[in-house]
Amino acid sequence: MLKVASERQALQLLLSGCLNEIEVFGKLQPLLESVMAQEAAEQAMEETIEREKNTTAAVRQLRNDLREEKLDHEEKMKEKKKGLVALKEQLKTLKMDTAVSTRYLSKELTAANEHERRLQRTQLQDLLKELGLVQQQIDIEKAVHATQAEFLRQIAAKMQEDSVSWASRHDEDLAAREKELEMLKQQHARDLLELKKAEEKFKMEQALKRERELKATEERERAEFEDMREARRVQAAIIIQAWWRGYRVRKALAGSGKKTKKVSKKKK
């Protein structure tokens, strides 16, 4: 009712304002402004309503999610409680089994320890017997070692004497070998001297041989040159003689021809 009354009062004020505006200015500006303001207010109201709807839907969704989460949490807590109860039962059973196993193991360990002690006593007796035998063997080994040591000392003394003898022989052999080496060195020096003389003689003979061969080669070449020059002289003489004979023949033939011409002229 209040809303209707307020709207009615606002409408009356709007109408009176419009009448005054028409009377004064002849326009409906307040009415237009009022309509536009009303439309803006309605648009804002619709937007507000839409936001409230969205907010209400979001709140409803959150409540649903919270309820589901709560139910899920309660379900998980129930499962955990069940698991805890089962674990307690298992722990109880395990404690009982452990107590039984402990008593059983204690008995087994006691029996095993007793058996181990008996075995150790038996092994100790056996080891004592073996120790006695080993001690006897050690005594025997000591006696044998003493005998061997004495024998080795005798051998060492004998080897020392032999070493002195061999050292003396070695010195004598070394002196003899050094003397032989000195003689070989002297012989080698003589051989080197003879070899040097032989090499010098051979070089001289080779030089003389090369000189003789060079002279023989020069004489042979000189003789060949003389023979060749003599052959050339003979050949030149033959050519000259042949030319001279030809010249005389031609001259003689030329003279006889002239005489024949003269005789012919006289006969005519």
PDB file of N, CA, C and O in Angstrom, residues 113-190:
ATOM      1  N   ASN A 113      71.393 -72.775  22.239  1.00  0.00           N
ATOM      2  CA  ASN A 113      72.586 -72.364  22.982  1.00  0.00           C
ATOM      3  C   ASN A 113      73.220 -73.543  23.702  1.00  0.00           C
ATOM      4  O   ASN A 113      74.451 -73.682  23.737  1.00  0.00           O
ATOM      5  N   GLU A 114      72.381 -74.379  24.276  1.00  0.00           N
ATOM      6  CA  GLU A 114      72.911 -75.564  24.959  1.00  0.00           C
ATOM      7  C   GLU A 114      73.627 -76.482  23.964  1.00  0.00           C
ATOM      8  O   GLU A 114      74.728 -76.992  24.237  1.00  0.00           O
ATOM      9  N   HIS A 115      72.995 -76.661  22.804  1.00  0.00           N
ATOM     10  CA  HIS A 115      73.616 -77.499  21.770  1.00  0.00           C
ATOM     11  C   HIS A 115      74.924 -76.875  21.282  1.00  0.00           C
ATOM     12  O   HIS A 115      75.931 -77.570  21.084  1.00  0.00           O
ATOM     13  N   GLU A 116      74.917 -75.550  21.127  1.00  0.00           N
ATOM     14  CA  GLU A 116      76.122 -74.855  20.669  1.00  0.00           C
ATOM     15  C   GLU A 116      77.243 -74.978  21.693  1.00  0.00           C
ATOM     16  O   GLU A 116      78.415 -75.166  21.334  1.00  0.00           O
ATOM     17  N   ARG A 117      76.885 -74.884  22.991  1.00  0.00           N
ATOM     18  CA  ARG A 117      77.911 -75.027  24.031  1.00  0.00           C
ATOM     19  C   ARG A 117      78.514 -76.427  24.018  1.00  0.00           C
ATOM     20  O   ARG A 117      79.729 -76.588  24.169  1.00  0.00           O
ATOM     21  N   ARG A 118      77.665 -77.446  23.812  1.00  0.00           N
ATOM     22  CA  ARG A 118      78.201 -78.810  23.740  1.00  0.00           C
ATOM     23  C   ARG A 118      79.145 -78.951  22.543  1.00  0.00           C
ATOM     24  O   ARG A 118      80.220 -79.554  22.647  1.00  0.00           O
ATOM     25  N   LEU A 119      78.714 -78.376  21.394  1.00  0.00           N
ATOM     26  CA  LEU A 119      79.574 -78.447  20.212  1.00  0.00           C
ATOM     27  C   LEU A 119      80.894 -77.720  20.446  1.00  0.00           C
ATOM     28  O   LEU A 119      81.971 -78.192  20.036  1.00  0.00           O
ATOM     29  N   GLN A 120      80.829 -76.565  21.095  1.00  0.00           N
ATOM     30  CA  GLN A 120      82.051 -75.805  21.360  1.00  0.00           C
ATOM     31  C   GLN A 120      82.997 -76.565  22.284  1.00  0.00           C
ATOM     32  O   GLN A 120      84.215 -76.548  22.086  1.00  0.00           O
ATOM     33  N   ARG A 121      82.425 -77.236  23.320  1.00  0.00           N
ATOM     34  CA  ARG A 121      83.279 -78.024  24.207  1.00  0.00           C
ATOM     35  C   ARG A 121      83.956 -79.152  23.430  1.00  0.00           C
ATOM     36  O   ARG A 121      85.157 -79.414  23.593  1.00  0.00           O
ATOM     37  N   THR A 122      83.157 -79.816  22.560  1.00  0.00           N
ATOM     38  CA  THR A 122      83.735 -80.906  21.758  1.00  0.00           C
ATOM     39  C   THR A 122      84.828 -80.368  20.829  1.00  0.00           C
ATOM     40  O   THR A 122      85.913 -80.952  20.701  1.00  0.00           O
ATOM     41  N   GLN A 123      84.538 -79.235  20.166  1.00  0.00           N
ATOM     42  CA  GLN A 123      85.535 -78.646  19.264  1.00  0.00           C
ATOM     43  C   GLN A 123      86.780 -78.201  20.014  1.00  0.00           C
ATOM     44  O   GLN A 123      87.905 -78.326  19.510  1.00  0.00           O
ATOM     45  N   LEU A 124      86.586 -77.684  21.252  1.00  0.00           N
ATOM     46  CA  LEU A 124      87.734 -77.253  22.043  1.00  0.00           C
ATOM     47  C   LEU A 124      88.629 -78.438  22.385  1.00  0.00           C
ATOM     48  O   LEU A 124      89.870 -78.342  22.305  1.00  0.00           O
ATOM     49  N   GLN A 125      88.017 -79.549  22.749  1.00  0.00           N
ATOM     50  CA  GLN A 125      88.813 -80.746  23.039  1.00  0.00           C
ATOM     51  C   GLN A 125      89.575 -81.204  21.792  1.00  0.00           C
ATOM     52  O   GLN A 125      90.759 -81.561  21.871  1.00  0.00           O
ATOM     53  N   ASP A 126      88.878 -81.185  20.639  1.00  0.00           N
ATOM     54  CA  ASP A 126      89.552 -81.584  19.400  1.00  0.00           C
ATOM     55  C   ASP A 126      90.710 -80.639  19.076  1.00  0.00           C
ATOM     56  O   ASP A 126      91.791 -81.072  18.639  1.00  0.00           O
ATOM     57  N   LEU A 127      90.477 -79.338  19.297  1.00  0.00           N
ATOM     58  CA  LEU A 127      91.533 -78.363  19.015  1.00  0.00           C
ATOM     59  C   LEU A 127      92.729 -78.546  19.945  1.00  0.00           C
ATOM     60  O   LEU A 127      93.884 -78.374  19.531  1.00  0.00           O
ATOM     61  N   LEU A 128      92.454 -78.886  21.199  1.00  0.00           N
ATOM     62  CA  LEU A 128      93.563 -79.132  22.131  1.00  0.00           C
ATOM     63  C   LEU A 128      94.385 -80.335  21.681  1.00  0.00           C
ATOM     64  O   LEU A 128      95.628 -80.313  21.752  1.00  0.00           O
ATOM     65  N   LYS A 129      93.692 -81.379  21.201  1.00  0.00           N
ATOM     66  CA  LYS A 129      94.419 -82.537  20.692  1.00  0.00           C
ATOM     67  C   LYS A 129      95.271 -82.141  19.473  1.00  0.00           C
ATOM     68  O   LYS A 129      96.445 -82.516  19.369  1.00  0.00           O
ATOM     69  N   GLU A 130      94.655 -81.382  18.558  1.00  0.00           N
ATOM     70  CA  GLU A 130      95.399 -80.945  17.370  1.00  0.00           C
ATOM     71  C   GLU A 130      96.571 -80.055  17.761  1.00  0.00           C
ATOM     72  O   GLU A 130      97.647 -80.116  17.150  1.00  0.00           O
ATOM     73  N   LEU A 131      96.366 -79.223  18.792  1.00  0.00           N
ATOM     74  CA  LEU A 131      97.447 -78.354  19.255  1.00  0.00           C
ATOM     75  C   LEU A 131      98.621 -79.174  19.770  1.00  0.00           C
ATOM     76  O   LEU A 131      99.794 -78.841  19.515  1.00  0.00           O
ATOM     77  N   GLY A 132      98.310 -80.261  20.494  1.00  0.00           N
ATOM     78  CA  GLY A 132      99.391 -81.127  20.968  1.00  0.00           C
ATOM     79  C   GLY A 132     100.159 -81.736  19.805  1.00  0.00           C
ATOM     80  O   GLY A 132     101.399 -81.781  19.812  1.00  0.00           O
ATOM     81  N   LEU A 133      99.406 -82.210  18.794  1.00  0.00           N
ATOM     82  CA  LEU A 133     100.070 -82.784  17.620  1.00  0.00           C
ATOM     83  C   LEU A 133     100.911 -81.739  16.887  1.00  0.00           C
ATOM     84  O   LEU A 133     102.035 -82.017  16.442  1.00  0.00           O
ATOM     85  N   VAL A 134     100.355 -80.539  16.771  1.00  0.00           N
ATOM     86  CA  VAL A 134     101.096 -79.466  16.091  1.00  0.00           C
ATOM     87  C   VAL A 134     102.361 -79.118  16.860  1.00  0.00           C
ATOM     88  O   VAL A 134     103.424 -78.863  16.272  1.00  0.00           O
ATOM     89  N   GLN A 135     102.279 -79.109  18.209  1.00  0.00           N
ATOM     90  CA  GLN A 135     103.457 -78.807  19.016  1.00  0.00           C
ATOM     91  C   GLN A 135     104.538 -79.858  18.800  1.00  0.00           C
ATOM     92  O   GLN A 135     105.733 -79.533  18.692  1.00  0.00           O
ATOM     93  N   GLN A 136     104.109 -81.141  18.721  1.00  0.00           N
ATOM     94  CA  GLN A 136     105.076 -82.200  18.435  1.00  0.00           C
ATOM     95  C   GLN A 136     105.724 -81.994  17.063  1.00  0.00           C
ATOM     96  O   GLN A 136     106.945 -82.136  16.908  1.00  0.00           O
ATOM     97  N   GLN A 137     104.897 -81.640  16.068  1.00  0.00           N
ATOM     98  CA  GLN A 137     105.449 -81.393  14.735  1.00  0.00           C
ATOM     99  C   GLN A 137     106.412 -80.206  14.743  1.00  0.00           C
ATOM    100  O   GLN A 137     107.444 -80.222  14.061  1.00  0.00           O
ATOM    101  N   ILE A 138     106.080 -79.186  15.549  1.00  0.00           N
ATOM    102  CA  ILE A 138     106.967 -78.020  15.635  1.00  0.00           C
ATOM    103  C   ILE A 138     108.313 -78.422  16.223  1.00  0.00           C
ATOM    104  O   ILE A 138     109.383 -77.988  15.747  1.00  0.00           O
ATOM    105  N   ASP A 139     108.282 -79.261  17.271  1.00  0.00           N
ATOM    106  CA  ASP A 139     109.544 -79.714  17.880  1.00  0.00           C
ATOM    107  C   ASP A 139     110.369 -80.486  16.856  1.00  0.00           C
ATOM    108  O   ASP A 139     111.601 -80.307  16.757  1.00  0.00           O
ATOM    109  N   ILE A 140     109.680 -81.363  16.095  1.00  0.00           N
ATOM    110  CA  ILE A 140     110.396 -82.132  15.073  1.00  0.00           C
ATOM    111  C   ILE A 140     110.981 -81.200  14.014  1.00  0.00           C
ATOM    112  O   ILE A 140     112.135 -81.349  13.587  1.00  0.00           O
ATOM    113  N   GLU A 141     110.175 -80.209  13.596  1.00  0.00           N
ATOM    114  CA  GLU A 141     110.643 -79.261  12.586  1.00  0.00           C
ATOM    115  C   GLU A 141     111.834 -78.459  13.094  1.00  0.00           C
ATOM    116  O   GLU A 141     112.764 -78.154  12.332  1.00  0.00           O
ATOM    117  N   LYS A 142     111.814 -78.093  14.379  1.00  0.00           N
ATOM    118  CA  LYS A 142     112.944 -77.357  14.945  1.00  0.00           C
ATOM    119  C   LYS A 142     114.218 -78.189  14.890  1.00  0.00           C
ATOM    120  O   LYS A 142     115.299 -77.684  14.540  1.00  0.00           O
ATOM    121  N   ALA A 143     114.089 -79.476  15.253  1.00  0.00           N
ATOM    122  CA  ALA A 143     115.268 -80.344  15.212  1.00  0.00           C
ATOM    123  C   ALA A 143     115.785 -80.476  13.782  1.00  0.00           C
ATOM    124  O   ALA A 143     116.999 -80.384  13.522  1.00  0.00           O
ATOM    125  N   VAL A 144     114.849 -80.688  12.844  1.00  0.00           N
ATOM    126  CA  VAL A 144     115.253 -80.800  11.433  1.00  0.00           C
ATOM    127  C   VAL A 144     115.880 -79.497  10.953  1.00  0.00           C
ATOM    128  O   VAL A 144     116.884 -79.493  10.227  1.00  0.00           O
ATOM    129  N   HIS A 145     115.308 -78.377  11.371  1.00  0.00           N
ATOM    130  CA  HIS A 145     115.832 -77.075  10.960  1.00  0.00           C
ATOM    131  C   HIS A 145     117.246 -76.857  11.486  1.00  0.00           C
ATOM    132  O   HIS A 145     118.120 -76.327  10.776  1.00  0.00           O
ATOM    133  N   ALA A 146     117.477 -77.280  12.748  1.00  0.00           N
ATOM    134  CA  ALA A 146     118.825 -77.132  13.314  1.00  0.00           C
ATOM    135  C   ALA A 146     119.824 -77.963  12.521  1.00  0.00           C
ATOM    136  O   ALA A 146     120.936 -77.504  12.204  1.00  0.00           O
ATOM    137  N   THR A 147     119.424 -79.209  12.163  1.00  0.00           N
ATOM    138  CA  THR A 147     120.310 -80.066  11.372  1.00  0.00           C
ATOM    139  C   THR A 147     120.585 -79.442  10.003  1.00  0.00           C
ATOM    140  O   THR A 147     121.734 -79.400   9.530  1.00  0.00           O
ATOM    141  N   GLN A 148     119.527 -78.956   9.368  1.00  0.00           N
ATOM    142  CA  GLN A 148     119.701 -78.335   8.054  1.00  0.00           C
ATOM    143  C   GLN A 148     120.547 -77.069   8.142  1.00  0.00           C
ATOM    144  O   GLN A 148     121.367 -76.800   7.252  1.00  0.00           O
ATOM    145  N   ALA A 149     120.377 -76.307   9.218  1.00  0.00           N
ATOM    146  CA  ALA A 149     121.168 -75.088   9.377  1.00  0.00           C
ATOM    147  C   ALA A 149     122.651 -75.423   9.506  1.00  0.00           C
ATOM    148  O   ALA A 149     123.509 -74.756   8.905  1.00  0.00           O
ATOM    149  N   GLU A 150     122.971 -76.469  10.280  1.00  0.00           N
ATOM    150  CA  GLU A 150     124.367 -76.879  10.414  1.00  0.00           C
ATOM    151  C   GLU A 150     124.926 -77.333   9.074  1.00  0.00           C
ATOM    152  O   GLU A 150     126.054 -76.981   8.687  1.00  0.00           O
ATOM    153  N   PHE A 151     124.112 -78.101   8.343  1.00  0.00           N
ATOM    154  CA  PHE A 151     124.543 -78.576   7.026  1.00  0.00           C
ATOM    155  C   PHE A 151     124.772 -77.400   6.071  1.00  0.00           C
ATOM    156  O   PHE A 151     125.752 -77.354   5.320  1.00  0.00           O
ATOM    157  N   LEU A 152     123.871 -76.438   6.129  1.00  0.00           N
ATOM    158  CA  LEU A 152     124.010 -75.272   5.263  1.00  0.00           C
ATOM    159  C   LEU A 152     125.223 -74.429   5.634  1.00  0.00           C
ATOM    160  O   LEU A 152     125.885 -73.851   4.760  1.00  0.00           O
ATOM    161  N   ARG A 153     125.538 -74.359   6.951  1.00  0.00           N
ATOM    162  CA  ARG A 153     126.736 -73.621   7.354  1.00  0.00           C
ATOM    163  C   ARG A 153     127.991 -74.293   6.809  1.00  0.00           C
ATOM    164  O   ARG A 153     128.924 -73.624   6.339  1.00  0.00           O
ATOM    165  N   GLN A 154     128.013 -75.632   6.867  1.00  0.00           N
ATOM    166  CA  GLN A 154     129.159 -76.349   6.310  1.00  0.00           C
ATOM    167  C   GLN A 154     129.281 -76.099   4.804  1.00  0.00           C
ATOM    168  O   GLN A 154     130.380 -75.856   4.289  1.00  0.00           O
ATOM    169  N   ILE A 155     128.126 -76.153   4.115  1.00  0.00           N
ATOM    170  CA  ILE A 155     128.151 -75.902   2.666  1.00  0.00           C
ATOM    171  C   ILE A 155     128.615 -74.478   2.379  1.00  0.00           C
ATOM    172  O   ILE A 155     129.386 -74.224   1.440  1.00  0.00           O
ATOM    173  N   ALA A 156     128.169 -73.510   3.207  1.00  0.00           N
ATOM    174  CA  ALA A 156     128.566 -72.118   3.001  1.00  0.00           C
ATOM    175  C   ALA A 156     130.068 -71.948   3.178  1.00  0.00           C
ATOM    176  O   ALA A 156     130.726 -71.222   2.417  1.00  0.00           O
ATOM    177  N   ALA A 157     130.631 -72.633   4.212  1.00  0.00           N
ATOM    178  CA  ALA A 157     132.080 -72.548   4.417  1.00  0.00           C
ATOM    179  C   ALA A 157     132.826 -73.134   3.225  1.00  0.00           C
ATOM    180  O   ALA A 157     133.824 -72.571   2.745  1.00  0.00           O
ATOM    181  N   LYS A 158     132.332 -74.302   2.745  1.00  0.00           N
ATOM    182  CA  LYS A 158     132.963 -74.932   1.581  1.00  0.00           C
ATOM    183  C   LYS A 158     132.870 -74.015   0.353  1.00  0.00           C
ATOM    184  O   LYS A 158     133.845 -73.849  -0.402  1.00  0.00           O
ATOM    185  N   MET A 159     131.709 -73.393   0.179  1.00  0.00           N
ATOM    186  CA  MET A 159     131.534 -72.494  -0.961  1.00  0.00           C
ATOM    187  C   MET A 159     132.417 -71.262  -0.836  1.00  0.00           C
ATOM    188  O   MET A 159     132.916 -70.735  -1.837  1.00  0.00           O
ATOM    189  N   GLN A 160     132.652 -70.807   0.418  1.00  0.00           N
ATOM    190  CA  GLN A 160     133.544 -69.673   0.623  1.00  0.00           C
ATOM    191  C   GLN A 160     134.960 -70.022   0.201  1.00  0.00           C
ATOM    192  O   GLN A 160     135.645 -69.235  -0.467  1.00  0.00           O
ATOM    193  N   GLU A 161     135.395 -71.243   0.612  1.00  0.00           N
ATOM    194  CA  GLU A 161     136.731 -71.683   0.200  1.00  0.00           C
ATOM    195  C   GLU A 161     136.816 -71.796  -1.321  1.00  0.00           C
ATOM    196  O   GLU A 161     137.792 -71.350  -1.941  1.00  0.00           O
ATOM    197  N   ASP A 162     135.773 -72.400  -1.921  1.00  0.00           N
ATOM    198  CA  ASP A 162     135.765 -72.518  -3.385  1.00  0.00           C
ATOM    199  C   ASP A 162     135.761 -71.145  -4.047  1.00  0.00           C
ATOM    200  O   ASP A 162     136.379 -70.944  -5.106  1.00  0.00           O
ATOM    201  N   SER A 163     135.064 -70.203  -3.424  1.00  0.00           N
ATOM    202  CA  SER A 163     135.000 -68.860  -3.988  1.00  0.00           C
ATOM    203  C   SER A 163     136.374 -68.207  -4.009  1.00  0.00           C
ATOM    204  O   SER A 163     136.767 -67.558  -4.984  1.00  0.00           O
ATOM    205  N   VAL A 164     137.134 -68.408  -2.898  1.00  0.00           N
ATOM    206  CA  VAL A 164     138.490 -67.845  -2.856  1.00  0.00           C
ATOM    207  C   VAL A 164     139.353 -68.477  -3.938  1.00  0.00           C
ATOM    208  O   VAL A 164     140.102 -67.803  -4.653  1.00  0.00           O
ATOM    209  N   SER A 165     139.221 -69.826  -4.072  1.00  0.00           N
ATOM    210  CA  SER A 165     140.003 -70.525  -5.093  1.00  0.00           C
ATOM    211  C   SER A 165     139.622 -70.051  -6.491  1.00  0.00           C
ATOM    212  O   SER A 165     140.485 -69.771  -7.331  1.00  0.00           O
ATOM    213  N   TRP A 166     138.320 -69.940  -6.725  1.00  0.00           N
ATOM    214  CA  TRP A 166     137.863 -69.485  -8.037  1.00  0.00           C
ATOM    215  C   TRP A 166     138.271 -68.038  -8.291  1.00  0.00           C
ATOM    216  O   TRP A 166     138.573 -67.662  -9.433  1.00  0.00           O
ATOM    217  N   ALA A 167     138.298 -67.226  -7.241  1.00  0.00           N
ATOM    218  CA  ALA A 167     138.733 -65.834  -7.412  1.00  0.00           C
ATOM    219  C   ALA A 167     140.192 -65.778  -7.837  1.00  0.00           C
ATOM    220  O   ALA A 167     140.580 -64.994  -8.715  1.00  0.00           O
ATOM    221  N   SER A 168     141.028 -66.648  -7.201  1.00  0.00           N
ATOM    222  CA  SER A 168     142.439 -66.689  -7.586  1.00  0.00           C
ATOM    223  C   SER A 168     142.596 -67.140  -9.030  1.00  0.00           C
ATOM    224  O   SER A 168     143.347 -66.541  -9.811  1.00  0.00           O
ATOM    225  N   ARG A 169     141.841 -68.193  -9.389  1.00  0.00           N
ATOM    226  CA  ARG A 169     141.895 -68.657 -10.774  1.00  0.00           C
ATOM    227  C   ARG A 169     141.398 -67.578 -11.736  1.00  0.00           C
ATOM    228  O   ARG A 169     141.943 -67.404 -12.830  1.00  0.00           O
ATOM    229  N   HIS A 170     140.388 -66.883 -11.300  1.00  0.00           N
ATOM    230  CA  HIS A 170     139.842 -65.820 -12.150  1.00  0.00           C
ATOM    231  C   HIS A 170     140.881 -64.734 -12.403  1.00  0.00           C
ATOM    232  O   HIS A 170     141.027 -64.239 -13.526  1.00  0.00           O
ATOM    233  N   ASP A 171     141.622 -64.366 -11.333  1.00  0.00           N
ATOM    234  CA  ASP A 171     142.661 -63.347 -11.502  1.00  0.00           C
ATOM    235  C   ASP A 171     143.736 -63.822 -12.468  1.00  0.00           C
ATOM    236  O   ASP A 171     144.202 -63.059 -13.332  1.00  0.00           O
ATOM    237  N   GLU A 172     144.141 -65.104 -12.316  1.00  0.00           N
ATOM    238  CA  GLU A 172     145.163 -65.638 -13.222  1.00  0.00           C
ATOM    239  C   GLU A 172     144.657 -65.663 -14.667  1.00  0.00           C
ATOM    240  O   GLU A 172     145.368 -65.255 -15.596  1.00  0.00           O
ATOM    241  N   ASP A 173     143.422 -66.155 -14.831  1.00  0.00           N
ATOM    242  CA  ASP A 173     142.853 -66.188 -16.187  1.00  0.00           C
ATOM    243  C   ASP A 173     142.713 -64.784 -16.761  1.00  0.00           C
ATOM    244  O   ASP A 173     142.948 -64.554 -17.958  1.00  0.00           O
ATOM    245  N   LEU A 174     142.339 -63.842 -15.906  1.00  0.00           N
ATOM    246  CA  LEU A 174     142.183 -62.473 -16.369  1.00  0.00           C
ATOM    247  C   LEU A 174     143.515 -61.893 -16.827  1.00  0.00           C
ATOM    248  O   LEU A 174     143.593 -61.218 -17.869  1.00  0.00           O
ATOM    249  N   ALA A 175     144.597 -62.177 -16.058  1.00  0.00           N
ATOM    250  CA  ALA A 175     145.921 -61.685 -16.458  1.00  0.00           C
ATOM    251  C   ALA A 175     146.340 -62.294 -17.791  1.00  0.00           C
ATOM    252  O   ALA A 175     146.878 -61.602 -18.677  1.00  0.00           O
ATOM    253  N   ALA A 176     146.070 -63.618 -17.935  1.00  0.00           N
ATOM    254  CA  ALA A 176     146.426 -64.279 -19.197  1.00  0.00           C
ATOM    255  C   ALA A 176     145.634 -63.691 -20.362  1.00  0.00           C
ATOM    256  O   ALA A 176     146.177 -63.432 -21.449  1.00  0.00           O
ATOM    257  N   ARG A 177     144.347 -63.458 -20.132  1.00  0.00           N
ATOM    258  CA  ARG A 177     143.515 -62.895 -21.202  1.00  0.00           C
ATOM    259  C   ARG A 177     143.952 -61.471 -21.546  1.00  0.00           C
ATOM    260  O   ARG A 177     143.941 -61.069 -22.715  1.00  0.00           O
ATOM    261  N   GLU A 178     144.348 -60.703 -20.532  1.00  0.00           N
ATOM    262  CA  GLU A 178     144.821 -59.346 -20.798  1.00  0.00           C
ATOM    263  C   GLU A 178     146.115 -59.373 -21.609  1.00  0.00           C
ATOM    264  O   GLU A 178     146.312 -58.547 -22.510  1.00  0.00           O
ATOM    265  N   LYS A 179     147.000 -60.345 -21.282  1.00  0.00           N
ATOM    266  CA  LYS A 179     148.243 -60.477 -22.044  1.00  0.00           C
ATOM    267  C   LYS A 179     147.937 -60.840 -23.493  1.00  0.00           C
ATOM    268  O   LYS A 179     148.513 -60.263 -24.435  1.00  0.00           O
ATOM    269  N   GLU A 180     147.009 -61.811 -23.678  1.00  0.00           N
ATOM    270  CA  GLU A 180     146.616 -62.182 -25.038  1.00  0.00           C
ATOM    271  C   GLU A 180     146.001 -60.995 -25.775  1.00  0.00           C
ATOM    272  O   GLU A 180     146.255 -60.781 -26.967  1.00  0.00           O
ATOM    273  N   LEU A 181     145.197 -60.206 -25.038  1.00  0.00           N
ATOM    274  CA  LEU A 181     144.576 -59.039 -25.653  1.00  0.00           C
ATOM    275  C   LEU A 181     145.622 -58.026 -26.095  1.00  0.00           C
ATOM    276  O   LEU A 181     145.523 -57.434 -27.179  1.00  0.00           O
ATOM    277  N   GLU A 182     146.653 -57.829 -25.265  1.00  0.00           N
ATOM    278  CA  GLU A 182     147.712 -56.887 -25.628  1.00  0.00           C
ATOM    279  C   GLU A 182     148.450 -57.365 -26.872  1.00  0.00           C
ATOM    280  O   GLU A 182     148.763 -56.571 -27.782  1.00  0.00           O
ATOM    281  N   MET A 183     148.719 -58.689 -26.921  1.00  0.00           N
ATOM    282  CA  MET A 183     149.388 -59.242 -28.098  1.00  0.00           C
ATOM    283  C   MET A 183     148.513 -59.074 -29.338  1.00  0.00           C
ATOM    284  O   MET A 183     149.010 -58.732 -30.424  1.00  0.00           O
ATOM    285  N   LEU A 184     147.208 -59.307 -29.163  1.00  0.00           N
ATOM    286  CA  LEU A 184     146.300 -59.136 -30.297  1.00  0.00           C
ATOM    287  C   LEU A 184     146.260 -57.683 -30.757  1.00  0.00           C
ATOM    288  O   LEU A 184     146.186 -57.401 -31.960  1.00  0.00           O
ATOM    289  N   LYS A 185     146.322 -56.756 -29.795  1.00  0.00           N
ATOM    290  CA  LYS A 185     146.333 -55.340 -30.161  1.00  0.00           C
ATOM    291  C   LYS A 185     147.583 -55.002 -30.961  1.00  0.00           C
ATOM    292  O   LYS A 185     147.521 -54.272 -31.966  1.00  0.00           O
ATOM    293  N   GLN A 186     148.748 -55.523 -30.495  1.00  0.00           N
ATOM    294  CA  GLN A 186     149.994 -55.265 -31.228  1.00  0.00           C
ATOM    295  C   GLN A 186     149.927 -55.861 -32.633  1.00  0.00           C
ATOM    296  O   GLN A 186     150.330 -55.224 -33.614  1.00  0.00           O
ATOM    297  N   GLN A 187     149.410 -57.111 -32.709  1.00  0.00           N
ATOM    298  CA  GLN A 187     149.277 -57.747 -34.018  1.00  0.00           C
ATOM    299  C   GLN A 187     148.322 -56.953 -34.907  1.00  0.00           C
ATOM    300  O   GLN A 187     148.560 -56.784 -36.112  1.00  0.00           O
ATOM    301  N   HIS A 188     147.262 -56.455 -34.310  1.00  0.00           N
ATOM    302  CA  HIS A 188     146.299 -55.649 -35.067  1.00  0.00           C
ATOM    303  C   HIS A 188     146.950 -54.365 -35.589  1.00  0.00           C
ATOM    304  O   HIS A 188     146.708 -53.948 -36.735  1.00  0.00           O
ATOM    305  N   ALA A 189     147.802 -53.745 -34.727  1.00  0.00           N
ATOM    306  CA  ALA A 189     148.497 -52.533 -35.168  1.00  0.00           C
ATOM    307  C   ALA A 189     149.426 -52.847 -36.341  1.00  0.00           C
ATOM    308  O   ALA A 189     149.502 -52.082 -37.322  1.00  0.00           O
ATOM    309  N   ARG A 190     150.155 -53.992 -36.235  1.00  0.00           N
ATOM    310  CA  ARG A 190     151.029 -54.376 -37.354  1.00  0.00           C
ATOM    311  C   ARG A 190     150.215 -54.646 -38.620  1.00  0.00           C
ATOM    312  O   ARG A 190     150.603 -54.241 -39.724  1.00  0.00           O
TER     313      ARG A 190
END
